[in-house]
XYZ file of C-alpha atoms in Angstrom:
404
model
C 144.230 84.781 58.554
C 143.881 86.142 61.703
C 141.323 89.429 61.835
C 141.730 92.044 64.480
C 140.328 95.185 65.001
C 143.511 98.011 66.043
C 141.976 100.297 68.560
C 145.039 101.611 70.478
C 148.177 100.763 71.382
C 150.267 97.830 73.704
C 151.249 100.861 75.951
C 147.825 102.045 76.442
C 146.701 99.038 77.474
C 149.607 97.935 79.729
C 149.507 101.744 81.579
C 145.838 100.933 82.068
C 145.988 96.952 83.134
C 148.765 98.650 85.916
C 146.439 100.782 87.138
C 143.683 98.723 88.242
C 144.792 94.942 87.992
C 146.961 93.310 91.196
C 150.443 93.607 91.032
C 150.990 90.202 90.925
C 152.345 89.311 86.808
C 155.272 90.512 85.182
C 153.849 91.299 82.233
C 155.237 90.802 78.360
C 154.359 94.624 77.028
C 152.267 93.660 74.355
C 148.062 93.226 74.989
C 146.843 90.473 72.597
C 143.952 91.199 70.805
C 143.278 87.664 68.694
C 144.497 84.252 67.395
C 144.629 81.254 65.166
C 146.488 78.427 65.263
C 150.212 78.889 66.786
C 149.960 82.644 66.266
C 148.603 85.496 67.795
C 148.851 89.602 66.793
C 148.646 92.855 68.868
C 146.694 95.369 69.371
C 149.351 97.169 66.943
C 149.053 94.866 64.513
C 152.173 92.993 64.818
C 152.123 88.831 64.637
C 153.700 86.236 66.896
C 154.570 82.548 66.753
C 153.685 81.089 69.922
C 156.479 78.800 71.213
C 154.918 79.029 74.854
C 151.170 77.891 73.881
C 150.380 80.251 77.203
C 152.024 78.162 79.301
C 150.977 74.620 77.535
C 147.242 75.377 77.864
C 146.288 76.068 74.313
C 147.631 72.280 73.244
C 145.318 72.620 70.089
C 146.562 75.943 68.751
C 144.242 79.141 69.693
C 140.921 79.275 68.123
C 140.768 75.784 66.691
C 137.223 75.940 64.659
C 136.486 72.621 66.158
C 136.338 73.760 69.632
C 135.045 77.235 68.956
C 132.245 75.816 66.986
C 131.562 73.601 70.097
C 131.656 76.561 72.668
C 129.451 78.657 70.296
C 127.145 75.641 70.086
C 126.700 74.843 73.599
C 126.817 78.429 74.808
C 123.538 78.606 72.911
C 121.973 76.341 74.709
C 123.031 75.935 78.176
C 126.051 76.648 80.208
C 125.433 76.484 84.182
C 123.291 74.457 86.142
C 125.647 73.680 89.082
C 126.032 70.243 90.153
C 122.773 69.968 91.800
C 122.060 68.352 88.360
C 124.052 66.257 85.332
C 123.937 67.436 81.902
C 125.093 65.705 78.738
C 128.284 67.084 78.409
C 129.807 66.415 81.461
C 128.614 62.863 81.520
C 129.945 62.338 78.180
C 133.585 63.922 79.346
C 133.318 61.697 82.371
C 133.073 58.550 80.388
C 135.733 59.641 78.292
C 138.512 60.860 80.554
C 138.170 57.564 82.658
C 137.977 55.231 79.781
C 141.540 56.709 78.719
C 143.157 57.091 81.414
C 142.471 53.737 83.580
C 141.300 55.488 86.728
C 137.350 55.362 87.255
C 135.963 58.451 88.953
C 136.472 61.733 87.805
C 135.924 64.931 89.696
C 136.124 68.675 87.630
C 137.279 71.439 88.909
C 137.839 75.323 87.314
C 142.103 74.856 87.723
C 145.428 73.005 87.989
C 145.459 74.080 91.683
C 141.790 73.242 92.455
C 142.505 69.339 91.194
C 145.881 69.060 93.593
C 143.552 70.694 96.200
C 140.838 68.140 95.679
C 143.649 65.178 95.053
C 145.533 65.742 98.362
C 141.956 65.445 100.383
C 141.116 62.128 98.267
C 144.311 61.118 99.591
C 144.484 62.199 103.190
C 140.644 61.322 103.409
C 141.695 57.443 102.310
C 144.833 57.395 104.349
C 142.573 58.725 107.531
C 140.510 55.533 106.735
C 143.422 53.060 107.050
C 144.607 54.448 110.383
C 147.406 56.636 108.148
C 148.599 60.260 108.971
C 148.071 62.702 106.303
C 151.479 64.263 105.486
C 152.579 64.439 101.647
C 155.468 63.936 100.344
C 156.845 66.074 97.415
C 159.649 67.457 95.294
C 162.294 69.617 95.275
C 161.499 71.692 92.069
C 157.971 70.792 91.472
C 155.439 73.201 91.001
C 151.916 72.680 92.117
C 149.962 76.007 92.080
C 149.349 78.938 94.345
C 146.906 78.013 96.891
C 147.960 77.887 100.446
C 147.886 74.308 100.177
C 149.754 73.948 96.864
C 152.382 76.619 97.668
C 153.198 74.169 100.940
C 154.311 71.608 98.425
C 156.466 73.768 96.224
C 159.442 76.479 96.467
C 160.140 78.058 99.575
C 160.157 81.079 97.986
C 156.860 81.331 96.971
C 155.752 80.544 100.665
C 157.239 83.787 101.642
C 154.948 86.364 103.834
C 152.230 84.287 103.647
C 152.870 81.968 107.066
C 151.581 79.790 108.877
C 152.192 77.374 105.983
C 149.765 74.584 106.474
C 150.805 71.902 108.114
C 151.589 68.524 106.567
C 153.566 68.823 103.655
C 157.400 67.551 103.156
C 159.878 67.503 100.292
C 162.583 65.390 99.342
C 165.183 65.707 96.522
C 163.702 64.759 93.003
C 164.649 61.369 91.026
C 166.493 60.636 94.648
C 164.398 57.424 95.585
C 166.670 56.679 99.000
C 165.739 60.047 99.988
C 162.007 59.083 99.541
C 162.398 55.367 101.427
C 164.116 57.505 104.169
C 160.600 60.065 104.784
C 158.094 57.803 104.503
C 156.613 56.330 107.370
C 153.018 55.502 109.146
C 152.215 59.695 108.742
C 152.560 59.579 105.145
C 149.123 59.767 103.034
C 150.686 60.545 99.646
C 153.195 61.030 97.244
C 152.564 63.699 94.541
C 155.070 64.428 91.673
C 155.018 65.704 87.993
C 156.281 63.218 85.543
C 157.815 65.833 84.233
C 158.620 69.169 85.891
C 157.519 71.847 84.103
C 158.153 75.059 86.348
C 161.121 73.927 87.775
C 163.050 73.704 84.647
C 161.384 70.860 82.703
C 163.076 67.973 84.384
C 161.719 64.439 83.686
C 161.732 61.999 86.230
C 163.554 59.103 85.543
C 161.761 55.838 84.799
C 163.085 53.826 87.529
C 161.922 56.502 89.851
C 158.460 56.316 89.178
C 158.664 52.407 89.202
C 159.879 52.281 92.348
C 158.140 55.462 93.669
C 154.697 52.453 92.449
C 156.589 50.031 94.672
C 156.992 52.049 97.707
C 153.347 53.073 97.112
C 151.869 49.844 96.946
C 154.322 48.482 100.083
C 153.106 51.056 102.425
C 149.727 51.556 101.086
C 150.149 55.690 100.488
C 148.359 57.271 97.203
C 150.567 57.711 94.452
C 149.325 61.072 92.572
C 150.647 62.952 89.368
C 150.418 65.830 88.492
C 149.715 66.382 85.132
C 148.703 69.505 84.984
C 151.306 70.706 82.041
C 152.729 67.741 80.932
C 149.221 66.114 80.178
C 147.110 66.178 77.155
C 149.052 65.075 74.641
C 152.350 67.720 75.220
C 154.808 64.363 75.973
C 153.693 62.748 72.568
C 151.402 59.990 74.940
C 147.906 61.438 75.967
C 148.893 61.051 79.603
C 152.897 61.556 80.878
C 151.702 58.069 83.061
C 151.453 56.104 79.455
C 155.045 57.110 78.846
C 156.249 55.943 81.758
C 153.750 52.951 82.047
C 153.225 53.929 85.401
C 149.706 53.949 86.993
C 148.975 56.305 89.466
C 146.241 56.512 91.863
C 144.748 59.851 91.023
C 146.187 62.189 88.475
C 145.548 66.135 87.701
C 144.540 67.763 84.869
C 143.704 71.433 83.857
C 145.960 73.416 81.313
C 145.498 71.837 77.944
C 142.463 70.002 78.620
C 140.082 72.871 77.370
C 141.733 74.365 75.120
C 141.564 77.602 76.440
C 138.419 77.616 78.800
C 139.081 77.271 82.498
C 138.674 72.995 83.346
C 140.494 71.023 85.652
C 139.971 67.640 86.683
C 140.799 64.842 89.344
C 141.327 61.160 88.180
C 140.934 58.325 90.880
C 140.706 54.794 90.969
C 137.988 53.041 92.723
C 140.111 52.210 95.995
C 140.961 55.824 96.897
C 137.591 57.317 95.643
C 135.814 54.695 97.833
C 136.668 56.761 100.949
C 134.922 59.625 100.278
C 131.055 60.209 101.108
C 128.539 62.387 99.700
C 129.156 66.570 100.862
C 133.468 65.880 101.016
C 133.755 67.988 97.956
C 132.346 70.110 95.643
C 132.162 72.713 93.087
C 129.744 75.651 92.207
C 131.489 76.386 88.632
C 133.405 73.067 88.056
C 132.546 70.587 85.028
C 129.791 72.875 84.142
C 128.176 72.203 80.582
C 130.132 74.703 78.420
C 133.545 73.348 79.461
C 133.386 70.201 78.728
C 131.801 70.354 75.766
C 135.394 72.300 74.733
C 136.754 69.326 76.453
C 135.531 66.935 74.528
C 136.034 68.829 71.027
C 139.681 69.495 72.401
C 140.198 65.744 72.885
C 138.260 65.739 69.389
C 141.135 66.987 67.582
C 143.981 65.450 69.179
C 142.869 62.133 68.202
C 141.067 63.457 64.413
C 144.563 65.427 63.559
C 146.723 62.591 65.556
C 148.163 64.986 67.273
C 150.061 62.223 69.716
C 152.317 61.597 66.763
C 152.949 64.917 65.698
C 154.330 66.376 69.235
C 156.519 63.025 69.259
C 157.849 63.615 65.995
C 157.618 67.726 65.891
C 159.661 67.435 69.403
C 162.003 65.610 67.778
C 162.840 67.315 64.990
C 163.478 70.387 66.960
C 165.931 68.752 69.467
C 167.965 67.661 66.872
C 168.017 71.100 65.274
C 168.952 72.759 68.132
C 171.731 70.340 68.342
C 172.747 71.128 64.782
C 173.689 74.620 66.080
C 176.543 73.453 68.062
C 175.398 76.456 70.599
C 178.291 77.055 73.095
C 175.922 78.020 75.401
C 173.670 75.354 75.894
C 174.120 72.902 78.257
C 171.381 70.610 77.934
C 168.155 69.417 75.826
C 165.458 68.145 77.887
C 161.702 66.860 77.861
C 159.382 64.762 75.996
C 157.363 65.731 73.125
C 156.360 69.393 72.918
C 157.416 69.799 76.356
C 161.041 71.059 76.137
C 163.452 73.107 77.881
C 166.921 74.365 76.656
C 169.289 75.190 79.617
C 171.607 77.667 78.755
C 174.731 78.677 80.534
C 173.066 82.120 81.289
C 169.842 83.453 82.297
C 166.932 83.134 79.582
C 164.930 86.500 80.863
C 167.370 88.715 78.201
C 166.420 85.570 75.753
C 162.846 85.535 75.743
C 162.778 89.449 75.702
C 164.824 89.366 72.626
C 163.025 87.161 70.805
C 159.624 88.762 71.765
C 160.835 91.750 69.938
C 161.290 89.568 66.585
C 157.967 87.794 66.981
C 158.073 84.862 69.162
C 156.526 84.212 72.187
C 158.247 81.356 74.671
C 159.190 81.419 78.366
C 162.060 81.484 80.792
C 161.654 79.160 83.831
C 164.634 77.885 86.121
C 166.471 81.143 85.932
C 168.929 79.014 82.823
C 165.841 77.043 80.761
C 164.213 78.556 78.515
C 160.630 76.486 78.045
C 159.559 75.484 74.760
C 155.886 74.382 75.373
C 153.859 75.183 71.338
C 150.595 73.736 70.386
C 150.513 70.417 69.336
C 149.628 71.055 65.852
C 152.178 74.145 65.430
C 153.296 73.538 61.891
C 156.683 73.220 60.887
C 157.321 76.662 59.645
C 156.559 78.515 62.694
C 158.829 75.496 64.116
C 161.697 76.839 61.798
C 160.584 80.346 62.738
C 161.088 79.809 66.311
C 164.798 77.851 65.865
C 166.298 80.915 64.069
C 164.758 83.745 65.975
C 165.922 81.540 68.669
C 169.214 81.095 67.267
C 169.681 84.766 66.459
C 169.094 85.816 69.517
C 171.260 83.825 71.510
C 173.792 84.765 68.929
C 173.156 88.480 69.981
C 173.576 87.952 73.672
C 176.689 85.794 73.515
C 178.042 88.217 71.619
C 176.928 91.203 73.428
C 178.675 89.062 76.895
C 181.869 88.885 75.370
C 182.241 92.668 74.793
């Protein structure tokens, strides 16, 4: 059971968060007060089922004992030292991440747009040492983060009012691999691309795109890096998008689901790329600190104790084929891997997710048409059924509402 203590209302707080916070969020009108597993309740009291896992990060439900136990734990005894020093559990993490992923340095950072940030300088530095240019090549439809740096690989839109852009940064059409043979040349340093797309409408690369995208890579001797800053951890079924794929990057990003809640990102290298860097190229005052990655390492605790690779394979499953069941008019497509899905309707999913916020479940419009299905890993099957006919309902409501 979830406890939670009722002081006052969603409204308050929302009147008050306007107030004082930055403009910058659209806000769901509902302040969240505490969680367990898949759900969370209000401030009023009322419960959700959370289809959206805010925005893939909480891949092990919210307030898994595991990792809160760990957090308490480690809280207790230390949690900043800077990097001036090691502690236990980063070393440990280190060890661990680079063991399962393949690549064999490891650099933490507090966010998904701190690791591109620090994965585009691996790469330019190591292109700059083989007499490359530093441009980087990405996608149209990707999503990177908000950084100045980030934002210059992403939507145009979001690069509105805040020129001069930085410098260096081109995009091609995604899954288009002519398009990429035609824009590479001596200038380009790297390639960067999500596996899957998450913000642009969860859009999976095709598999003979990222084998060739390895061969053009390897030809011309640019970085290959993914970005798996959503579609990492576990979400695509595989602990890594790369392992479903059976692709091997150069460096990879992580953040979102990889503490569980607490703010961790990290950059993956191999050897050849990290060898270009020297000592004072980088650095962090908050990253890989001791009390987030010892949440790490309980998160990555549970997804291997509760198998939790299986269950988003088969839990993804099950739920595409029960949305096909419905034989909804309206949708035009099924996409993703794993727990990492995205319905596209024929109309736009805003009016959607509203609708079934107000009958308890919490998911996410992205793409203007998709509607982003992104739950904790270990989500059980009832809230699964939960969210297919409070999803179901409510499309039924708006279709019918259209026609009218």
């Amino acid at each position: 059971m979830i406890e939670e203590k009722n002081v006052l209302t969603n409204k308050y707080y929302g009147e008050r968060d306007q107030t004082h916070y930055l403009p910058v969020f659209k806000r769901f009108p509902v302040a969240i007060c505490c969680g367990s597993g898949s759900r969370v309740r209000d401030t009023e009291g009322k419960e959700y089922v959370d289809a959206l896992a805010v925005i893939a990060v909480n891949n092990v439900g919210h307030c898994h004992p595991k990792v809160t136990a760990a957090i308490r734990e480690q809280a207790g005894k230390l949690m900043h030292i800077s990097n001036f020093f090691v502690s236990e559990p980063q070393v440990a993490l280190s060890e661990r991440l680079t063991r399962l992923s393949g690549l064999e340095r490891v650099f933490f950072t507090n966010s998904g747009a701190e690791s591109v940030e620090g994965a585009i300088k691996i790469a330019r530095k190591y292109a700059h040492s083989k007499g490359r240019g530093g441009t980087v090549l990405s996608f149209h439809g990707s999503f990177h983060g908000r950084t100045m740096a980030t934002i210059a690989t992403g939507k145009k839109q979001m690069q509105k009012g805040f020129d001069p852009i930085p410098a260096g940064f081109t995009q091609v059409p995604f899954n288009d691999i002519d398009a990429v043979k035609a824009a590479v040349s001596d200038e380009t340093a790297a390639v960067l691309v999500e596996p899957i797309q998450g913000e642009g409408g969860i859009n999976p690369a095709d598999r003979d795109f990222l084998n060739a995208l390895r061969k053009i890579c390897d030809k011309h001797g640019i970085v290959l890096i993914f970005d798996e800053i959503q579609c990492g951890m576990g979400r695509t079924g595989h602990l890594f998008a790369k392992d479903l794929y059976d692709v091997q990057p150069d460096i990879m990003t992580l953040a979102k689901g990889l503490g569980a809640g607490v703010p961790i990102g990290a950059v993956l290298a191999n050897e050849k790329v990290s060898a270009a860097l020297d000592f004072g190229d980088h650095g962090t005052t908050f990253g890989g600190n001791p009390l987030v990655c010892a949440a790490a390492m309980a998160c990555l605790d549970v997804i291997e104790e509760e198998d939790l690779l299986r269950a988003a394979a088969e839990k993804g499953a099950w739920f595409k084929e029960e949305v096909k069941k419905m034989n909804l008019p309206s949708v035009r497509d099924i996409r993703g891997e794993g727990l990492m899905l995205g319905i596209d309707f024929d109309f736009e999913t805003k009016p959607l997710v509203a609708e079934m916020l107000k009958n308890g479940v919490i998911a996410n419009a992205t793409a203007d048409t998709v509607l982003r299905i992104v739950p904790p890993l270990n989500i059980p099957y009832d809230d699964l059924k939960t969210l297919r006919d409070t999803m179901h309902r409510a499309v039924k409501k708006i279709t019918e509402n259209a026609e009218v």
